[in-house]
Tab-separated table of N, CA and C in Angstrom:
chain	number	residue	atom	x	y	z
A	894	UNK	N	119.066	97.382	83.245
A	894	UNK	CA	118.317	98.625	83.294
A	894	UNK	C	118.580	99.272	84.659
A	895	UNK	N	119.123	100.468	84.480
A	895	UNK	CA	119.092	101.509	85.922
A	895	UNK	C	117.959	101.428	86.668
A	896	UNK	N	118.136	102.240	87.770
A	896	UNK	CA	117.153	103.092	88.818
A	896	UNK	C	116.234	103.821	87.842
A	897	UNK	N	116.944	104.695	87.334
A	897	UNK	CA	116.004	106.124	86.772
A	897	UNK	C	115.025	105.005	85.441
A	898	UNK	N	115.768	104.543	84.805
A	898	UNK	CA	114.974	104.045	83.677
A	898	UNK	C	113.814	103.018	84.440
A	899	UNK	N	113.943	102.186	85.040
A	899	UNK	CA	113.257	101.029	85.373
A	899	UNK	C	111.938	102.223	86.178
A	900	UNK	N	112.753	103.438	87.030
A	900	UNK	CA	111.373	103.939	87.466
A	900	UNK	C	110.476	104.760	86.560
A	901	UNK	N	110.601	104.905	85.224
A	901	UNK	CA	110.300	105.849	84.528
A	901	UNK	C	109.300	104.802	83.653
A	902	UNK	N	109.671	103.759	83.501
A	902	UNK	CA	109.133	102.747	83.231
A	902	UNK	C	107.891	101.961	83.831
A	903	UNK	N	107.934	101.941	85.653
A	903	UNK	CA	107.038	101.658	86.681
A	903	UNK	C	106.104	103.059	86.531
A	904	UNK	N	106.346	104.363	86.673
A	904	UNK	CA	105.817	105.112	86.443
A	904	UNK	C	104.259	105.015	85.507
A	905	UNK	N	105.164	104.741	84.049
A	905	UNK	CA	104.068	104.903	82.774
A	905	UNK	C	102.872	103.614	83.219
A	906	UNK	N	103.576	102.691	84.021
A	906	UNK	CA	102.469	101.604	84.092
A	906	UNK	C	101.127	101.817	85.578
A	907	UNK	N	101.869	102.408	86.606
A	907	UNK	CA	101.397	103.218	87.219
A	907	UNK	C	100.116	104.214	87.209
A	908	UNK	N	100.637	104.979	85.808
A	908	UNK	CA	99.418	105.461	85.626
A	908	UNK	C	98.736	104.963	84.744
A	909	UNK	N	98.885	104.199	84.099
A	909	UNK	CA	98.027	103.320	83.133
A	909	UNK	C	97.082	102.709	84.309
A	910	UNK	N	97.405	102.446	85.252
A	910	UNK	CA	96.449	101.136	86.118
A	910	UNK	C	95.699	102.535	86.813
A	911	UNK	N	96.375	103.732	87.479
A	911	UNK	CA	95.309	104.905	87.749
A	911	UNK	C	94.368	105.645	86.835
A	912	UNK	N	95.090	105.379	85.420
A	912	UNK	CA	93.827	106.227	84.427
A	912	UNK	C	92.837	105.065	84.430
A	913	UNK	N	92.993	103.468	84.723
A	913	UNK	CA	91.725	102.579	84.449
A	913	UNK	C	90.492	102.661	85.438
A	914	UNK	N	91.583	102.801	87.146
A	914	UNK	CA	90.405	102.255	88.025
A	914	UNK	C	90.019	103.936	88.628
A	915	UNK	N	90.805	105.277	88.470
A	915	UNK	CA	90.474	106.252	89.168
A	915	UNK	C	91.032	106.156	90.716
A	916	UNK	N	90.682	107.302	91.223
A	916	UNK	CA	91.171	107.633	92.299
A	916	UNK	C	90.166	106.828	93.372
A	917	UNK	N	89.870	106.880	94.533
A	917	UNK	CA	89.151	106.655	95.568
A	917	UNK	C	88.967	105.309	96.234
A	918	UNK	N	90.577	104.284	95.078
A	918	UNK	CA	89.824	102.731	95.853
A	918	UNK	C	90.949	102.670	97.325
A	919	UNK	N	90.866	100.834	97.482
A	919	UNK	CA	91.587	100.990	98.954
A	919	UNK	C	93.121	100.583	98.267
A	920	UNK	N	93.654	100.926	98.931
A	920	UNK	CA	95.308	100.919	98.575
A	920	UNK	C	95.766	99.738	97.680
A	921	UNK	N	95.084	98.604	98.444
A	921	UNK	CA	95.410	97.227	98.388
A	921	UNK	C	95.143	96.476	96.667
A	922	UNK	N	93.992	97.415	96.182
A	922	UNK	CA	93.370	97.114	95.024
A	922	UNK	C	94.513	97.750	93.778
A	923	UNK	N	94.917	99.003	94.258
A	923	UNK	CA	96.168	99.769	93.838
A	923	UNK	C	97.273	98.426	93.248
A	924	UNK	N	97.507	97.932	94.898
A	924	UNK	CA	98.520	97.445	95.186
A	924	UNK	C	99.068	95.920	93.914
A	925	UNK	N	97.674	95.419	93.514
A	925	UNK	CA	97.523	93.926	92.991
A	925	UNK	C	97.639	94.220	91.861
A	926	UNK	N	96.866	95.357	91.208
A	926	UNK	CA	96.863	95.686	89.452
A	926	UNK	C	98.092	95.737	89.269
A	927	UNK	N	98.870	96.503	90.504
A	927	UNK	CA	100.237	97.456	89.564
A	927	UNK	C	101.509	96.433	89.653
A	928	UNK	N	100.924	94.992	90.137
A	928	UNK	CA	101.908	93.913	90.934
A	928	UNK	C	101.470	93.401	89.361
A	929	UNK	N	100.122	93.029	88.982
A	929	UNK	CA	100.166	92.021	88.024
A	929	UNK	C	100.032	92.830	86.748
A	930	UNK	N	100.914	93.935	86.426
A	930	UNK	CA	100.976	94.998	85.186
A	930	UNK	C	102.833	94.693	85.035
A	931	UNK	N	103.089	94.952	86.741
A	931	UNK	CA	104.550	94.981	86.754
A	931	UNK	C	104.903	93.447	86.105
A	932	UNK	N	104.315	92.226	86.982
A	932	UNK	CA	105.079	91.269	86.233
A	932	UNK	C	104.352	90.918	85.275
A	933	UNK	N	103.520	91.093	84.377
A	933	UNK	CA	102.410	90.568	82.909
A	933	UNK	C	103.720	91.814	82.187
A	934	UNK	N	104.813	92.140	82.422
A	934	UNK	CA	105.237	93.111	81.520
A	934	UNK	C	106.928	92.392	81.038
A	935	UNK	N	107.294	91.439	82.150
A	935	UNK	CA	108.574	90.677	82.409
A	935	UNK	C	109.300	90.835	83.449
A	936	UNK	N	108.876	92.105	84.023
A	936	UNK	CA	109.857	92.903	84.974
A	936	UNK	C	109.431	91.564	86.335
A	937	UNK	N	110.671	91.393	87.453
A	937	UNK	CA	110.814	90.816	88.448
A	937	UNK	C	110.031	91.361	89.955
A	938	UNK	N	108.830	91.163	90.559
A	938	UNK	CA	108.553	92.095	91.309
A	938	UNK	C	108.347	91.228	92.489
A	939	UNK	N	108.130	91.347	93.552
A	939	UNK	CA	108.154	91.266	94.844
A	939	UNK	C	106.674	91.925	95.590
A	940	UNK	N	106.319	91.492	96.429
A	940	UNK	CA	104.780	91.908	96.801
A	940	UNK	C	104.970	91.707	98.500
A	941	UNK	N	104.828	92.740	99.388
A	941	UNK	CA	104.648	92.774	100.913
A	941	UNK	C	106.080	91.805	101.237
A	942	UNK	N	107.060	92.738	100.306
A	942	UNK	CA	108.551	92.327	101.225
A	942	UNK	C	108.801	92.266	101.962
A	943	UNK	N	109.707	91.373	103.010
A	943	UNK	CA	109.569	91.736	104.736
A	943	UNK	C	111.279	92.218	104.402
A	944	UNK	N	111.355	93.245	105.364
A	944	UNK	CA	112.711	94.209	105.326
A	944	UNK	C	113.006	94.057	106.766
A	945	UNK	N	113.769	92.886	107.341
A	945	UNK	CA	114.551	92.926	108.343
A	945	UNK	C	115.086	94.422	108.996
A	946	UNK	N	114.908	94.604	110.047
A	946	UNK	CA	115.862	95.408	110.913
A	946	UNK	C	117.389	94.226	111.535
A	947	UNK	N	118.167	94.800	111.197
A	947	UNK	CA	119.499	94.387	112.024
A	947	UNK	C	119.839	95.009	112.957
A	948	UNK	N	120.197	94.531	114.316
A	948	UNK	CA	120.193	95.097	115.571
A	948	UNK	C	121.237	93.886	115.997
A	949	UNK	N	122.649	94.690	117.174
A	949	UNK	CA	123.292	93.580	117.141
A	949	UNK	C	123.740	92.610	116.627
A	950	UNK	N	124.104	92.355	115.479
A	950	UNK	CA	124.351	91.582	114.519
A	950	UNK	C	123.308	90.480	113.980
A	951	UNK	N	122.016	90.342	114.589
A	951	UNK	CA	121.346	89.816	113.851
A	951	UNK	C	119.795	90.644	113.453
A	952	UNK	N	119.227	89.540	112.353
A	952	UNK	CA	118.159	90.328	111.947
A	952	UNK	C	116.875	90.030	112.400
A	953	UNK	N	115.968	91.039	112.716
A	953	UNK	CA	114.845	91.025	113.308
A	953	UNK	C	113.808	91.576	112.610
A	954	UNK	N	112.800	90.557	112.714
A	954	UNK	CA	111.314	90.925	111.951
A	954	UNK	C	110.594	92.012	112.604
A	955	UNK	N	110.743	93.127	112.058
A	955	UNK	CA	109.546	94.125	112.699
A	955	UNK	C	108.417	94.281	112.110
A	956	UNK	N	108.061	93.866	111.230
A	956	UNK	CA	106.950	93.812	110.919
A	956	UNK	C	107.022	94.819	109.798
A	957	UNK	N	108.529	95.182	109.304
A	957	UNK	CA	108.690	96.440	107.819
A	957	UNK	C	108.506	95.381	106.736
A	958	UNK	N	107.472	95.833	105.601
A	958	UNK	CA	106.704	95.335	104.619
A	958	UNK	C	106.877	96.446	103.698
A	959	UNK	N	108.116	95.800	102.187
A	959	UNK	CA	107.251	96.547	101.351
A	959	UNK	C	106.474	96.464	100.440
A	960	UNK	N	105.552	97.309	100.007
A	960	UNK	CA	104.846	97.068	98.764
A	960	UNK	C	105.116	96.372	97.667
A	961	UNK	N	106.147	96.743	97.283
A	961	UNK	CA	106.555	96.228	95.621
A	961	UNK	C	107.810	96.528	95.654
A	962	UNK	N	108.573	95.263	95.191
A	962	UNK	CA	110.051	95.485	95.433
A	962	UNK	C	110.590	95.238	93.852
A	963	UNK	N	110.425	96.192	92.602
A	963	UNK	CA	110.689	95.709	91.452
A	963	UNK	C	112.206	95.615	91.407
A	964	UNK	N	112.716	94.567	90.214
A	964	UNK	CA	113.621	94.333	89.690
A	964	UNK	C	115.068	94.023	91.157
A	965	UNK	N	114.848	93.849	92.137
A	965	UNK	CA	115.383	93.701	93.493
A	965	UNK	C	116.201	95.454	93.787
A	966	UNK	N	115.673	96.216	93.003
A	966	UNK	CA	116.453	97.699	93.421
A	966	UNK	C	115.222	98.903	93.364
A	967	UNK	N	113.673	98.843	93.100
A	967	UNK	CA	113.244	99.751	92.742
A	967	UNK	C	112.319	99.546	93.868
A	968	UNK	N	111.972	100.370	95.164
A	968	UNK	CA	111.263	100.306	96.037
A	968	UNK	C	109.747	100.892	95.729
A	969	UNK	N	108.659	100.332	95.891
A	969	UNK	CA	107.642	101.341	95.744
A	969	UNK	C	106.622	101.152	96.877
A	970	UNK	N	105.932	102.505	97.431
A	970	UNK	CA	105.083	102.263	98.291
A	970	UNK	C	104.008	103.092	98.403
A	971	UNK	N	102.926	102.542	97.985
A	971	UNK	CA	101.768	102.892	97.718
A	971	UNK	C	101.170	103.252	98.887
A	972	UNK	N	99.885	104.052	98.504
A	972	UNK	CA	99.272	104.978	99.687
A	972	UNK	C	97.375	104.964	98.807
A	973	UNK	N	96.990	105.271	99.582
A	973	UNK	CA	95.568	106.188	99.041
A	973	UNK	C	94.996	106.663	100.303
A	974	UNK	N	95.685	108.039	100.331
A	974	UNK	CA	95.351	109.092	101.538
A	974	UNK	C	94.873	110.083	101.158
A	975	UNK	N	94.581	111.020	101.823
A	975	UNK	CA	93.910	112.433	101.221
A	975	UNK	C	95.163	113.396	101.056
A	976	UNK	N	96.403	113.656	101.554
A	976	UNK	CA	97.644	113.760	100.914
A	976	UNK	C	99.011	113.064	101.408
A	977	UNK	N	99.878	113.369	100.948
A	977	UNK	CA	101.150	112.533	101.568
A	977	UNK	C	101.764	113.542	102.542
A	978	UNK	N	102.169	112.418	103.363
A	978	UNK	CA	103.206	113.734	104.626
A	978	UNK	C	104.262	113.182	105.252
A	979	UNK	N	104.999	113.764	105.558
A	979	UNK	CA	106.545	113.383	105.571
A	979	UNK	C	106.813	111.813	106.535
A	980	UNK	N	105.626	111.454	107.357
A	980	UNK	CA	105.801	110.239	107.810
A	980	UNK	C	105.654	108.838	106.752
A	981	UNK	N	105.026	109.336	105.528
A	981	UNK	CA	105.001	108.285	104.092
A	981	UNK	C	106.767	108.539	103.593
A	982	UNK	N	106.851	109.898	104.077
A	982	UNK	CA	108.323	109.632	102.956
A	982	UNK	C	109.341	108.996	103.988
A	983	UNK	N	109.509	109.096	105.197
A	983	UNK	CA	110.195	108.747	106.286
A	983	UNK	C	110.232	107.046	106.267
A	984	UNK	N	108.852	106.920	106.490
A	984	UNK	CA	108.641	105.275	105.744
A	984	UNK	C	109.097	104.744	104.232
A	985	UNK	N	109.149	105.036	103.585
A	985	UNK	CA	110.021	105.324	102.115
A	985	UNK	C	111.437	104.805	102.674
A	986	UNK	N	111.710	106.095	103.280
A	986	UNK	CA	113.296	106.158	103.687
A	986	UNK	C	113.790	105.097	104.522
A	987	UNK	N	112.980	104.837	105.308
A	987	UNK	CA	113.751	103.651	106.157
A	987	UNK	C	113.655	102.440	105.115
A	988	UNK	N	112.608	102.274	104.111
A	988	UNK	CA	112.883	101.079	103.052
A	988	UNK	C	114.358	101.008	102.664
A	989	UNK	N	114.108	101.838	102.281
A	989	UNK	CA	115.476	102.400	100.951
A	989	UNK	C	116.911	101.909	102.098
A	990	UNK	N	116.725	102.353	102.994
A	990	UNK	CA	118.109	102.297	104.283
A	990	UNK	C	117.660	101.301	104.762
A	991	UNK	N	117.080	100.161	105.333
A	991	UNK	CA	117.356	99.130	105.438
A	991	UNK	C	117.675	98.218	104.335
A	992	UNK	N	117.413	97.954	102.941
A	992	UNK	CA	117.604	97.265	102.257
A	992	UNK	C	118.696	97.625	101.209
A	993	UNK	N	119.135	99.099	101.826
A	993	UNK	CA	120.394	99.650	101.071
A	993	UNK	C	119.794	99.699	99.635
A	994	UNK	N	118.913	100.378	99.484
A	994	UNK	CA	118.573	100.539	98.022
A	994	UNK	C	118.803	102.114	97.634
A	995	UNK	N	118.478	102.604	96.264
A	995	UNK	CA	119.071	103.780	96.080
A	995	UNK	C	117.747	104.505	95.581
A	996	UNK	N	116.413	104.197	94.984
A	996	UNK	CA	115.859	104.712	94.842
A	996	UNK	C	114.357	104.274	95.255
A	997	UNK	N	113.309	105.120	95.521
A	997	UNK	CA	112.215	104.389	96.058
A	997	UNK	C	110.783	105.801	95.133
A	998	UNK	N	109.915	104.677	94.895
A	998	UNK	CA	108.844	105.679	94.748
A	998	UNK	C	107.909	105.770	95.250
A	999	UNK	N	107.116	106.887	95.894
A	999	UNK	CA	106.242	107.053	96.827
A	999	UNK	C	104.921	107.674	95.835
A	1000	UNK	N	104.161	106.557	95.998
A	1000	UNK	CA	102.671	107.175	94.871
A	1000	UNK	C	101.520	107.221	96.024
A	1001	UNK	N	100.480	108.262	95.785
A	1001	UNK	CA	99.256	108.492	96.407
A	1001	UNK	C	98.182	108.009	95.322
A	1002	UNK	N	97.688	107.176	95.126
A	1002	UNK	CA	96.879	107.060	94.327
A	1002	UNK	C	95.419	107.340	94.604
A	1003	UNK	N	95.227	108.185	95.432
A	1003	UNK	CA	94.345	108.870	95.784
A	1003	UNK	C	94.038	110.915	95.183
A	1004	UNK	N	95.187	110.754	94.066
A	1004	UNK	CA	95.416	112.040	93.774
A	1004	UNK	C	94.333	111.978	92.487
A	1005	UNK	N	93.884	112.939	92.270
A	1005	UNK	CA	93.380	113.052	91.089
A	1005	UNK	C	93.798	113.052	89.472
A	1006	UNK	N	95.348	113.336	89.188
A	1006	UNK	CA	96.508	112.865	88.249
A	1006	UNK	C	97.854	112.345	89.744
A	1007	UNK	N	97.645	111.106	88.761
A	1007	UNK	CA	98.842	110.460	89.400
A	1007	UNK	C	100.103	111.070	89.809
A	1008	UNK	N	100.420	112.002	88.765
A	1008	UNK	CA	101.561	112.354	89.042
A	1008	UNK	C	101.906	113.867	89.855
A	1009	UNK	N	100.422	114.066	90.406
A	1009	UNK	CA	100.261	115.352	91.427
A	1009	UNK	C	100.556	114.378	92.956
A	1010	UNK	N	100.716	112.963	93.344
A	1010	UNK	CA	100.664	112.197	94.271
A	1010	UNK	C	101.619	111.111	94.072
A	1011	UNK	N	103.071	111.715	93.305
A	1011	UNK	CA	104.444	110.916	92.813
A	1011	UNK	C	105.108	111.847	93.611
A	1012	UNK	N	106.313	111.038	94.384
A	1012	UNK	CA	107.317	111.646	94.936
A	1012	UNK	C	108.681	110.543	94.571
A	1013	UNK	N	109.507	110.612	94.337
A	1013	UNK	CA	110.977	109.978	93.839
A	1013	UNK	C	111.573	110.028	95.197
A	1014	UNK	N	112.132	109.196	96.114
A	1014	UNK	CA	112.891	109.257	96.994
A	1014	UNK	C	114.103	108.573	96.847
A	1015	UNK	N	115.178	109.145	97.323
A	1015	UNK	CA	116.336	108.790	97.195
A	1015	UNK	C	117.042	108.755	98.171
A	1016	UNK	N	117.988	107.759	98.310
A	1016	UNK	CA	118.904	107.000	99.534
A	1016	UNK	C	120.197	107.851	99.273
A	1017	UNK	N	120.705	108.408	99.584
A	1017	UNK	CA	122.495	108.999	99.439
A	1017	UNK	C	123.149	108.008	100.206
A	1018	UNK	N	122.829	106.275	100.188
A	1018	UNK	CA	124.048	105.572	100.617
A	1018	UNK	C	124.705	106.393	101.451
Protein backbone atom coordinates (compact mmCIF):
# COMPACT_ATOMS: atom_id res chain seq x y z
CA UNK A 1 0.00 0.00 0.00
CA UNK A 2 1.30 3.62 -1.01
CA UNK A 3 1.69 6.95 0.85
CA UNK A 4 -1.58 8.42 -0.51
CA UNK A 5 -3.66 5.22 0.13
CA UNK A 6 -2.32 4.17 3.59
CA UNK A 7 -2.97 8.08 4.45
CA UNK A 8 -6.42 8.14 3.24
CA UNK A 9 -6.90 5.19 5.18
CA UNK A 10 -5.22 6.75 8.67
CA UNK A 11 -7.37 9.61 7.85
CA UNK A 12 -10.97 7.71 7.93
CA UNK A 13 -9.73 6.20 11.29
CA UNK A 14 -8.68 9.49 12.54
CA UNK A 15 -11.81 10.78 12.39
CA UNK A 16 -13.64 7.95 13.58
CA UNK A 17 -11.59 8.27 17.02
CA UNK A 18 -12.46 12.43 16.70
CA UNK A 19 -16.22 11.89 15.95
CA UNK A 20 -16.08 9.47 19.39
CA UNK A 21 -14.13 11.54 21.95
CA UNK A 22 -14.73 15.34 20.38
CA UNK A 23 -12.56 18.08 20.36
CA UNK A 24 -11.01 19.61 23.67
CA UNK A 25 -8.97 16.52 25.16
CA UNK A 26 -5.05 16.54 25.81
CA UNK A 27 -3.14 15.47 22.78
CA UNK A 28 -1.85 12.42 24.43
CA UNK A 29 -5.44 10.84 24.80
CA UNK A 30 -5.65 11.67 20.86
CA UNK A 31 -2.45 10.10 20.66
CA UNK A 32 -3.33 6.27 22.32
CA UNK A 33 -6.93 5.78 20.63
CA UNK A 34 -5.53 6.52 17.16
CA UNK A 35 -2.26 4.14 18.10
CA UNK A 36 -4.69 1.35 19.28
CA UNK A 37 -7.38 1.91 16.11
CA UNK A 38 -4.15 2.03 13.91
CA UNK A 39 -2.86 -1.32 15.10
CA UNK A 40 -6.57 -3.21 16.27
CA UNK A 41 -6.86 -2.59 12.28
CA UNK A 42 -3.38 -4.72 11.19
CA UNK A 43 -1.60 -1.76 10.07
CA UNK A 44 2.25 -1.63 11.67
CA UNK A 45 2.54 1.50 13.91
CA UNK A 46 5.18 2.95 15.98
CA UNK A 47 4.40 5.30 19.06
CA UNK A 48 6.99 8.37 20.31
CA UNK A 49 9.65 7.36 17.59
CA UNK A 50 13.01 8.68 18.42
CA UNK A 51 14.35 10.31 14.97
CA UNK A 52 18.08 10.63 15.30
CA UNK A 53 19.80 13.78 14.05
CA UNK A 54 23.09 12.84 12.11
CA UNK A 55 25.81 15.28 12.58
CA UNK A 56 29.31 14.32 11.48
CA UNK A 57 28.76 11.01 10.62
CA UNK A 58 27.17 9.87 13.59
CA UNK A 59 23.75 9.86 15.11
CA UNK A 60 22.56 11.90 17.90
CA UNK A 61 19.55 11.80 20.20
CA UNK A 62 17.89 15.14 20.31
CA UNK A 63 15.21 14.43 21.82
CA UNK A 64 13.00 14.36 17.99
CA UNK A 65 9.93 12.08 18.87
CA UNK A 66 7.43 11.05 16.60
CA UNK A 67 3.96 10.50 17.24
CA UNK A 68 2.99 7.67 15.11
CA UNK A 69 5.16 6.22 12.66
CA UNK A 70 2.56 3.99 10.53
CA UNK A 71 3.49 1.26 8.22
CA UNK A 72 7.51 2.56 8.60
CA UNK A 73 6.60 5.46 5.78
CA UNK A 74 3.49 7.38 7.04
CA UNK A 75 4.53 10.13 9.59
CA UNK A 76 1.83 11.55 11.81
CA UNK A 77 1.85 14.29 14.34
CA UNK A 78 -0.73 15.16 16.42
CA UNK A 79 -1.52 18.48 18.12
CA UNK A 80 -4.58 19.85 20.19
CA UNK A 81 -3.97 23.63 19.89
CA UNK A 82 -6.26 26.40 19.28
CA UNK A 83 -4.80 26.48 15.58
CA UNK A 84 -1.84 25.13 13.68
CA UNK A 85 1.13 27.40 12.64
CA UNK A 86 3.89 26.95 10.55
CA UNK A 87 6.24 25.90 13.53
CA UNK A 88 3.80 22.39 13.69
CA UNK A 89 4.41 22.10 9.99
CA UNK A 90 8.24 22.91 10.22
CA UNK A 91 8.22 20.18 12.93
CA UNK A 92 6.37 17.85 10.44
CA UNK A 93 9.11 18.71 8.06
CA UNK A 94 12.09 18.04 9.87
CA UNK A 95 10.27 14.41 10.62
CA UNK A 96 9.77 13.70 7.13
CA UNK A 97 13.76 14.96 6.39
CA UNK A 98 15.32 13.28 8.97
CA UNK A 99 13.85 9.93 8.47
CA UNK A 100 13.73 10.54 4.66
CA UNK A 101 10.13 9.89 4.49
CA UNK A 102 7.82 11.24 1.78
CA UNK A 103 4.71 11.95 3.37
CA UNK A 104 3.59 13.17 6.86
CA UNK A 105 0.21 14.16 8.37
CA UNK A 106 -0.30 16.99 10.54
CA UNK A 107 -3.84 16.73 12.54
CA UNK A 108 -5.20 19.38 15.16
CA UNK A 109 -7.56 17.57 16.93
CA UNK A 110 -8.64 20.37 18.60
CA UNK A 111 -10.65 21.51 15.44
CA UNK A 112 -14.15 21.20 15.52
CA UNK A 113 -14.32 18.76 12.07
CA UNK A 114 -11.25 17.02 11.85
CA UNK A 115 -10.62 17.73 8.66
CA UNK A 116 -10.75 21.75 9.13
CA UNK A 117 -7.29 20.79 11.43
CA UNK A 118 -5.68 18.14 8.53
CA UNK A 119 -2.74 19.32 6.73
CA UNK A 120 -0.79 16.59 4.25
CA UNK A 121 2.88 17.42 4.31
CA UNK A 122 5.20 16.43 1.91
CA UNK A 123 9.04 15.80 1.66
CA UNK A 124 10.33 16.56 -2.17
CA UNK A 125 13.35 14.19 -1.27
Amino acid sequence: MGENELSSVVIGMAIDVHSALGPGLLENAYKECLFYKIRNEGFYVEKEKPMPLEFEGKKLDCGYRIDLLVENKLVLELKCVERLTDLHLAQTLTYLRLGKFKLGLLMNFNSILLKDGLKRVVNRL
